[in-house]
mmCIF file of C-alpha atoms and ligand atoms in Angstrom:
data_model
loop_
_atom_site.group_PDB
_atom_site.id
_atom_site.type_symbol
_atom_site.label_atom_id
_atom_site.label_comp_id
_atom_site.label_asym_id
_atom_site.label_seq_id
_atom_site.Cartn_x
_atom_site.Cartn_y
_atom_site.Cartn_z
ATOM 1 C CA MET B 4 2.269 -16.142 2.770
ATOM 2 C CA SER B 5 1.222 -14.734 6.206
ATOM 3 C CA VAL B 6 -2.175 -13.292 5.969
ATOM 4 C CA GLY B 7 -2.814 -10.441 8.773
ATOM 5 C CA GLY B 8 -5.807 -8.918 9.697
ATOM 6 C CA PRO B 9 -8.144 -6.748 6.871
ATOM 7 C CA ILE B 10 -6.285 -3.650 5.500
ATOM 8 C CA GLU B 11 -8.599 -1.132 3.692
ATOM 9 C CA ARG B 12 -7.559 2.300 1.707
ATOM 10 C CA VAL B 13 -9.412 5.306 3.102
ATOM 11 C CA TRP B 14 -7.240 7.782 0.990
ATOM 12 C CA PRO B 15 -7.185 8.987 -1.994
ATOM 13 C CA ALA B 16 -10.212 6.847 -3.366
ATOM 14 C CA PRO B 17 -11.765 4.563 -0.526
ATOM 15 C CA VAL B 18 -11.751 0.952 -1.902
ATOM 16 C CA THR B 19 -14.837 -1.063 0.187
ATOM 17 C CA GLY B 20 -13.924 -4.267 1.474
ATOM 18 C CA PRO B 21 -10.403 -5.674 2.527
ATOM 19 C CA LEU B 22 -7.345 -5.377 0.261
ATOM 20 C CA THR B 23 -6.008 -8.540 -0.867
ATOM 21 C CA ASP B 24 -1.670 -9.446 -0.537
ATOM 22 C CA PRO B 25 -1.940 -8.601 -4.666
ATOM 23 C CA GLU B 26 -3.978 -5.772 -4.395
ATOM 24 C CA LEU B 27 -1.433 -4.230 -1.620
ATOM 25 C CA ALA B 28 1.675 -5.105 -3.376
ATOM 26 C CA ALA B 29 0.198 -3.329 -6.744
ATOM 27 C CA LEU B 30 -0.689 -0.101 -4.252
ATOM 28 C CA TYR B 31 2.946 -0.203 -3.328
ATOM 29 C CA GLY B 32 4.493 -1.488 -6.290
ATOM 30 C CA ARG B 33 8.422 -1.428 -7.723
ATOM 31 C CA ALA B 34 9.131 1.581 -9.169
ATOM 32 C CA ARG B 35 11.017 1.931 -12.988
ATOM 33 C CA HIS B 36 13.590 3.751 -11.961
ATOM 34 C CA PRO B 37 16.247 3.869 -8.880
ATOM 35 C CA HIS B 38 14.103 3.926 -5.923
ATOM 36 C CA LEU B 39 14.925 4.238 -2.195
ATOM 37 C CA ARG B 40 12.115 3.055 0.253
ATOM 38 C CA VAL B 41 11.953 4.049 3.865
ATOM 39 C CA ASN B 42 9.894 1.751 6.058
ATOM 40 C CA PHE B 43 9.064 2.665 9.891
ATOM 41 C CA VAL B 44 6.377 2.089 12.547
ATOM 42 C CA ALA B 45 5.716 4.847 15.280
ATOM 43 C CA SER B 46 3.194 5.557 17.866
ATOM 44 C CA ALA B 47 0.556 8.330 17.526
ATOM 45 C CA ASP B 48 2.634 10.851 19.603
ATOM 46 C CA GLY B 49 5.960 10.067 17.582
ATOM 47 C CA ALA B 50 7.622 7.208 19.470
ATOM 48 C CA VAL B 51 10.102 4.967 17.222
ATOM 49 C CA THR B 52 10.194 2.312 20.184
ATOM 50 C CA LEU B 53 8.309 1.088 23.027
ATOM 51 C CA ASP B 54 10.317 -0.636 25.987
ATOM 52 C CA GLY B 55 13.312 0.094 23.706
ATOM 53 C CA TYR B 56 11.858 -2.355 20.759
ATOM 54 C CA SER B 57 9.715 -1.559 17.684
ATOM 55 C CA ALA B 58 7.822 -4.864 18.145
ATOM 56 C CA GLY B 59 5.951 -3.068 20.871
ATOM 57 C CA LEU B 60 4.468 -0.824 17.976
ATOM 58 C CA SER B 61 3.966 -3.293 15.487
ATOM 59 C CA GLY B 62 1.134 -6.164 14.877
ATOM 60 C CA GLU B 63 -0.501 -8.131 12.311
ATOM 61 C CA PRO B 64 -1.211 -5.195 9.836
ATOM 62 C CA ASP B 65 2.112 -3.574 9.943
ATOM 63 C CA LYS B 66 4.164 -7.259 9.716
ATOM 64 C CA ARG B 67 1.892 -7.757 6.994
ATOM 65 C CA VAL B 68 3.179 -4.935 4.637
ATOM 66 C CA PHE B 69 6.748 -5.207 6.053
ATOM 67 C CA GLY B 70 6.807 -8.359 4.281
ATOM 68 C CA LEU B 71 5.352 -7.340 1.276
ATOM 69 C CA LEU B 72 8.154 -4.352 1.101
ATOM 70 C CA ARG B 73 10.665 -7.127 1.835
ATOM 71 C CA MET B 74 9.182 -9.342 -1.050
ATOM 72 C CA LEU B 75 9.152 -6.444 -3.394
ATOM 73 C CA CYS B 76 13.020 -5.023 -3.168
ATOM 74 C CA ASP B 77 16.302 -5.863 -4.776
ATOM 75 C CA GLY B 78 18.468 -4.862 -1.716
ATOM 76 C CA LEU B 79 17.011 -4.491 1.966
ATOM 77 C CA VAL B 80 19.218 -1.717 3.570
ATOM 78 C CA VAL B 81 19.724 -1.539 7.477
ATOM 79 C CA ALA B 82 22.024 0.122 9.643
ATOM 80 C CA ALA B 83 24.233 -1.428 11.749
ATOM 81 C CA GLY B 84 22.609 -0.267 15.260
ATOM 82 C CA THR B 85 19.515 -1.424 14.543
ATOM 83 C CA LEU B 86 20.866 -4.486 13.520
ATOM 84 C CA ARG B 87 22.623 -5.200 16.496
ATOM 85 C CA HIS B 88 19.828 -3.973 18.676
ATOM 86 C CA GLU B 89 17.211 -6.036 17.191
ATOM 87 C CA GLY B 90 19.147 -8.984 16.379
ATOM 88 C CA TYR B 91 18.497 -9.496 12.681
ATOM 89 C CA ARG B 92 18.082 -12.647 11.738
ATOM 90 C CA ALA B 93 18.442 -13.950 7.646
ATOM 91 C CA VAL B 94 15.822 -12.343 5.169
ATOM 92 C CA ARG B 95 13.928 -15.062 4.555
ATOM 93 C CA LEU B 96 10.592 -15.209 2.364
ATOM 94 C CA GLY B 97 7.586 -17.848 2.085
ATOM 95 C CA GLU B 98 7.305 -19.826 -0.990
ATOM 96 C CA ALA B 99 4.463 -18.007 -2.347
ATOM 97 C CA ARG B 100 6.471 -14.764 -2.253
ATOM 98 C CA ARG B 101 9.663 -16.085 -3.868
ATOM 99 C CA ALA B 102 7.721 -17.701 -6.792
ATOM 100 C CA TRP B 103 6.041 -14.210 -7.254
ATOM 101 C CA ARG B 104 9.873 -12.753 -7.252
ATOM 102 C CA ARG B 105 11.027 -15.642 -9.470
ATOM 103 C CA GLU B 106 7.845 -14.686 -12.403
ATOM 104 C CA GLN B 107 8.915 -10.801 -12.197
ATOM 105 C CA GLY B 108 12.891 -12.038 -12.981
ATOM 106 C CA LEU B 109 13.986 -11.059 -9.600
ATOM 107 C CA ALA B 110 15.934 -12.889 -7.403
ATOM 108 C CA GLU B 111 14.774 -15.197 -5.235
ATOM 109 C CA TYR B 112 15.637 -13.040 -1.948
ATOM 110 C CA PRO B 113 16.936 -9.587 -1.752
ATOM 111 C CA THR B 114 20.328 -8.840 -0.696
ATOM 112 C CA LEU B 115 20.892 -7.775 2.698
ATOM 113 C CA VAL B 116 22.752 -4.543 3.009
ATOM 114 C CA VAL B 117 24.421 -3.353 6.482
ATOM 115 C CA VAL B 118 25.535 0.084 6.952
ATOM 116 C CA SER B 119 28.277 0.125 9.752
ATOM 117 C CA GLY B 120 31.352 2.681 10.025
ATOM 118 C CA SER B 121 32.727 0.610 12.581
ATOM 119 C CA LEU B 122 32.320 -2.845 11.710
ATOM 120 C CA ASP B 123 31.658 -3.853 15.226
ATOM 121 C CA LEU B 124 29.447 -6.450 13.657
ATOM 122 C CA ASP B 125 29.041 -10.341 14.570
ATOM 123 C CA PRO B 126 29.675 -12.997 11.620
ATOM 124 C CA ALA B 127 27.499 -15.549 13.519
ATOM 125 C CA GLN B 128 24.596 -13.326 13.873
ATOM 126 C CA ALA B 129 21.758 -15.053 12.058
ATOM 127 C CA CYS B 130 21.736 -12.351 9.191
ATOM 128 C CA PHE B 131 24.839 -13.387 8.440
ATOM 129 C CA ALA B 132 25.500 -16.759 9.170
ATOM 130 C CA ASP B 133 22.120 -18.089 7.786
ATOM 131 C CA ALA B 134 21.563 -15.684 5.208
ATOM 132 C CA PRO B 135 20.309 -17.163 1.776
ATOM 133 C CA VAL B 136 22.108 -14.665 -0.283
ATOM 134 C CA ARG B 137 25.549 -13.363 0.655
ATOM 135 C CA PRO B 138 24.728 -10.199 2.530
ATOM 136 C CA LEU B 139 26.948 -6.817 1.280
ATOM 137 C CA VAL B 140 28.278 -4.342 3.986
ATOM 138 C CA LEU B 141 28.461 -0.679 3.241
ATOM 139 C CA THR B 142 31.534 0.699 5.073
ATOM 140 C CA GLY B 143 33.763 3.788 4.956
ATOM 141 C CA GLY B 144 37.955 3.106 4.271
ATOM 142 C CA ALA B 145 39.493 2.816 7.310
ATOM 143 C CA ALA B 146 37.321 0.077 9.916
ATOM 144 C CA GLU B 147 39.435 -3.354 10.307
ATOM 145 C CA PRO B 148 36.587 -6.088 9.769
ATOM 146 C CA PRO B 149 36.665 -8.762 12.951
ATOM 147 C CA PRO B 150 37.789 -12.159 11.933
ATOM 148 C CA GLY B 151 35.158 -14.089 10.248
ATOM 149 C CA LEU B 152 33.060 -11.066 8.329
ATOM 150 C CA THR B 153 34.161 -11.536 5.167
ATOM 151 C CA GLU B 154 33.521 -15.216 4.981
ATOM 152 C CA VAL B 155 29.967 -14.498 5.445
ATOM 153 C CA ALA B 156 29.633 -10.979 3.882
ATOM 154 C CA ASP B 157 31.360 -8.705 1.038
ATOM 155 C CA LEU B 158 32.550 -5.355 2.597
ATOM 156 C CA VAL B 159 32.039 -2.558 0.157
ATOM 157 C CA ARG B 160 34.418 0.234 1.250
ATOM 158 C CA CYS B 161 33.231 3.727 0.600
ATOM 159 C CA CYS B 162 35.869 6.765 1.332
ATOM 160 C CA GLY B 163 35.935 8.401 4.611
ATOM 161 C CA GLU B 164 35.316 7.112 7.916
ATOM 162 C CA ARG B 165 31.520 7.421 7.830
ATOM 163 C CA VAL B 166 29.723 5.962 4.650
ATOM 164 C CA ASP B 167 29.027 8.519 1.802
ATOM 165 C CA LEU B 168 25.340 7.084 1.159
ATOM 166 C CA ALA B 169 25.395 8.698 -2.140
ATOM 167 C CA ALA B 170 28.285 6.830 -3.576
ATOM 168 C CA GLY B 171 27.201 3.702 -1.569
ATOM 169 C CA LEU B 172 23.789 3.802 -3.251
ATOM 170 C CA ALA B 173 25.025 4.430 -6.259
ATOM 171 C CA GLU B 174 27.296 1.075 -6.132
ATOM 172 C CA LEU B 175 24.113 -0.849 -5.084
ATOM 173 C CA ARG B 176 22.383 0.441 -8.307
ATOM 174 C CA ARG B 177 25.620 -0.513 -10.257
ATOM 175 C CA ARG B 178 25.422 -4.011 -8.886
ATOM 176 C CA GLY B 179 21.539 -4.485 -9.608
ATOM 177 C CA LEU B 180 20.199 -3.513 -6.536
ATOM 178 C CA GLY B 181 18.097 -0.579 -8.344
ATOM 179 C CA GLN B 182 14.624 -0.859 -5.398
ATOM 180 C CA LEU B 183 16.106 -0.268 -2.270
ATOM 181 C CA LEU B 184 14.219 -0.777 1.319
ATOM 182 C CA CYS B 185 15.880 0.954 4.597
ATOM 183 C CA GLU B 186 13.893 -0.381 7.604
ATOM 184 C CA GLY B 187 16.151 2.236 9.784
ATOM 185 C CA GLY B 188 17.204 2.623 12.085
ATOM 186 C CA PRO B 189 16.733 6.806 12.646
ATOM 187 C CA HIS B 190 20.520 7.624 12.461
ATOM 188 C CA LEU B 191 20.427 6.187 9.304
ATOM 189 C CA PHE B 192 17.328 7.755 8.085
ATOM 190 C CA GLY B 193 18.745 11.141 9.528
ATOM 191 C CA ALA B 194 21.507 10.856 7.179
ATOM 192 C CA LEU B 195 19.573 9.623 4.162
ATOM 193 C CA THR B 196 17.127 12.693 4.654
ATOM 194 C CA ALA B 197 19.894 14.992 4.751
ATOM 195 C CA ALA B 198 21.702 13.634 1.893
ATOM 196 C CA ASP B 199 18.299 14.088 0.329
ATOM 197 C CA LEU B 200 18.292 10.411 -0.817
ATOM 198 C CA VAL B 201 15.005 9.369 0.103
ATOM 199 C CA ASP B 202 12.442 8.671 -2.506
ATOM 200 C CA GLU B 203 9.585 7.342 -0.326
ATOM 201 C CA LEU B 204 8.330 7.062 3.421
ATOM 202 C CA CYS B 205 6.140 4.157 4.587
ATOM 203 C CA LEU B 206 4.798 4.749 7.883
ATOM 204 C CA THR B 207 2.668 2.685 10.149
ATOM 205 C CA VAL B 208 1.031 5.068 13.206
ATOM 206 C CA ALA B 209 0.059 2.645 16.174
ATOM 207 C CA PRO B 210 -2.815 3.953 17.718
ATOM 208 C CA LEU B 211 -1.165 4.731 21.295
ATOM 209 C CA LEU B 212 0.641 7.545 23.093
ATOM 210 C CA ALA B 213 4.371 5.934 23.756
ATOM 211 C CA GLY B 214 4.908 9.097 26.391
ATOM 212 C CA ALA B 215 8.098 11.001 26.492
ATOM 213 C CA GLY B 216 11.086 9.137 26.769
ATOM 214 C CA PRO B 217 11.506 7.372 23.106
ATOM 215 C CA GLY B 218 13.176 8.979 20.112
ATOM 216 C CA ARG B 219 11.857 9.566 16.969
ATOM 217 C CA ILE B 220 12.244 7.665 13.668
ATOM 218 C CA THR B 221 14.572 10.103 12.553
ATOM 219 C CA ALA B 222 17.898 11.164 14.274
ATOM 220 C CA GLY B 223 21.395 13.104 14.130
ATOM 221 C CA ASP B 224 22.239 15.618 12.605
ATOM 222 C CA ALA B 225 19.684 18.395 11.566
ATOM 223 C CA SER B 226 19.015 18.747 7.697
ATOM 224 C CA PRO B 227 16.519 21.160 5.789
ATOM 225 C CA PRO B 228 12.734 19.705 5.719
ATOM 226 C CA ARG B 229 12.133 17.817 2.380
ATOM 227 C CA HIS B 230 8.997 17.746 0.853
ATOM 228 C CA LEU B 231 7.520 14.508 0.664
ATOM 229 C CA PRO B 232 3.426 14.191 -0.435
ATOM 230 C CA LEU B 233 1.338 11.739 0.894
ATOM 231 C CA ARG B 234 0.242 9.353 -1.477
ATOM 232 C CA HIS B 235 -2.037 6.975 0.330
ATOM 233 C CA VAL B 236 -3.769 6.079 3.907
ATOM 234 C CA LEU B 237 -4.337 2.823 4.757
ATOM 235 C CA ALA B 238 -6.812 1.514 7.569
ATOM 236 C CA ALA B 239 -6.281 -1.521 9.606
ATOM 237 C CA ALA B 240 -8.778 -3.211 12.156
ATOM 238 C CA GLY B 241 -7.738 -1.637 15.525
ATOM 239 C CA GLY B 242 -6.955 2.110 14.286
ATOM 240 C CA VAL B 243 -3.453 1.369 12.836
ATOM 241 C CA LEU B 244 -2.568 4.064 10.024
ATOM 242 C CA MET B 245 -0.713 3.189 6.903
ATOM 243 C CA LEU B 246 0.917 6.152 5.318
ATOM 244 C CA ARG B 247 2.728 6.244 2.143
ATOM 245 C CA TYR B 248 4.645 8.935 1.038
ATOM 246 C CA ALA B 249 6.423 9.303 -2.246
ATOM 247 C CA ARG B 250 8.377 11.994 -4.389
ATOM 248 C CA ASP B 251 7.313 10.420 -7.342
ATOM 249 C CA PRO B 252 3.492 12.021 -8.302
ATOM 250 C CA GLY B 253 2.087 8.875 -9.853
ATOM 251 C CA GLY B 254 3.635 6.439 -7.302
ATOM 252 C CA PRO B 255 5.671 3.613 -8.503
ATOM 253 C CA PRO B 256 3.724 1.257 -11.235
ATOM 254 C CA PRO B 257 1.522 -1.789 -10.489
ATOM 255 C CA ALA B 258 3.783 -4.792 -9.766
ATOM 256 C CA GLY B 259 2.439 -6.950 -11.907
ATOM 257 C CA ALA B 260 1.224 -10.397 -10.619
ATOM 258 C CA ALA B 261 1.338 -10.751 -7.086
ATOM 259 C CA PRO B 262 1.077 -13.892 -4.767
ATOM 260 C CA ALA B 263 -2.564 -14.900 -3.892
ATOM 261 C CA ALA B 264 -3.396 -13.884 -0.394
HETATM 262 N N1 NAP K 20 10.257 1.840 14.698
HETATM 263 C C1 NAP K 20 10.723 1.322 13.742
HETATM 264 O O1 NAP K 20 10.309 1.249 12.720
HETATM 265 C C2 NAP K 20 12.107 1.153 13.907
HETATM 266 C C3 NAP K 20 13.138 0.615 13.059
HETATM 267 C C4 NAP K 20 14.534 0.525 13.115
HETATM 268 C C5 NAP K 20 14.900 1.019 14.114
HETATM 269 N N2 NAP K 20 14.177 1.163 15.379
HETATM 270 C C6 NAP K 20 15.044 1.253 16.545
HETATM 271 O O2 NAP K 20 15.883 2.487 16.643
HETATM 272 C C7 NAP K 20 17.108 2.131 17.449
HETATM 273 C C8 NAP K 20 18.518 1.599 16.788
HETATM 274 O O3 NAP K 20 18.524 3.174 15.919
HETATM 275 P P1 NAP K 20 19.580 4.073 16.207
HETATM 276 O O4 NAP K 20 19.263 5.684 15.344
HETATM 277 O O5 NAP K 20 20.293 4.260 17.488
HETATM 278 O O6 NAP K 20 20.610 3.511 15.343
HETATM 279 P P2 NAP K 20 21.071 3.059 13.554
HETATM 280 O O7 NAP K 20 20.505 4.385 12.621
HETATM 281 O O8 NAP K 20 20.154 1.697 13.476
HETATM 282 O O9 NAP K 20 22.053 2.451 13.126
HETATM 283 C C9 NAP K 20 23.336 3.525 13.670
HETATM 284 C C10 NAP K 20 24.592 2.972 12.973
HETATM 285 O O10 NAP K 20 24.724 2.581 11.781
HETATM 286 C C11 NAP K 20 25.813 2.892 11.267
HETATM 287 N N3 NAP K 20 25.893 4.093 10.339
HETATM 288 C C12 NAP K 20 24.534 4.965 9.949
HETATM 289 N N4 NAP K 20 24.796 5.761 9.072
HETATM 290 C C13 NAP K 20 26.183 5.576 8.896
HETATM 291 C C14 NAP K 20 26.863 6.141 8.176
HETATM 292 N N5 NAP K 20 26.699 7.114 7.108
HETATM 293 N N6 NAP K 20 28.371 5.496 7.814
HETATM 294 C C15 NAP K 20 28.635 4.618 8.623
HETATM 295 N N7 NAP K 20 27.926 4.372 9.458
HETATM 296 C C16 NAP K 20 26.335 4.273 9.421
HETATM 297 C C17 NAP K 20 26.752 3.419 12.187
HETATM 298 O O11 NAP K 20 27.013 1.709 12.709
HETATM 299 P P3 NAP K 20 28.549 1.499 13.340
HETATM 300 O O12 NAP K 20 28.445 1.762 14.981
HETATM 301 O O13 NAP K 20 28.828 0.105 13.156
HETATM 302 O O14 NAP K 20 29.320 2.370 12.957
HETATM 303 C C18 NAP K 20 25.887 3.600 13.046
HETATM 304 O O15 NAP K 20 26.209 3.657 14.761
HETATM 305 C C19 NAP K 20 16.608 0.842 17.980
HETATM 306 O O16 NAP K 20 15.851 0.917 19.226
HETATM 307 C C20 NAP K 20 15.881 -0.021 17.214
HETATM 308 O O17 NAP K 20 14.607 -0.974 17.723
HETATM 309 C C21 NAP K 20 13.040 1.861 15.213
#
């Protein structure tokens, strides 16, 4: 298990001293009901990328929570744009995190779920070719898969040219993927917000001004604002903030025994 720099809770009730991985996992937790959590990192002035990628905004604390959120989910939902651009690799977890999942009665790895209308996907990309669990591709009714894609992934067709995201998420839940973590990108997040499907946003704020140019964490057509109350604020060395916003007033229940830090 990766151990990042110290992370402390500063709100609502400050916790003195660094949080262990089990404490962090319990703070984020798994909901008892179907739940869609979205995770992003942004600069203090709202940029979603630095030099075109998210990596420049991230750091040890963000990577630590990023990995824990993967451990907690059943399905890891990523839009095709981010998958292609960021060169997604296979979703892997260390032994301690896999052991924790086994103890919870979960599959050893979460299932990667790619959202794509065009099916412009490369079956040789490591996220497909090396996947420990066969990925799912949520797509519309029309696009033809490229050669080899159906050998490495299962297509889930939702009617229409674009994916009907409500129907798509319902189908994922029907397949046992109740706890979903979406890692973006902005167009998918914008569409999920517009469809009022987002239960939670985990946002890491990096202490830097990226300046004008990069987009925000959300993109696409305008939609009505959605109220999403703040549930906790964590702070890490160097002034990194980790904010958790969620609809559920109590937040998810504790995740139970989590792996040792
Ligand atoms: N800071 C962060 O935490 C973070 C996180 C993620 C991404 N990013 C950055 O965000 C950028 C990419 O984001 P983006 O907004 O351009 O793209 P995106 O949201 O990652 O992907 C857009 C693509 O996803 C597919 N898609 C999304 N919604 C769909 C729907 N309802 N039905 C069918 N297909 C759908 C389409 O794929 P097809 O084209 O295949 O049809 C669409 O072109 C990159 O620069 C990446 O580095 C940053």
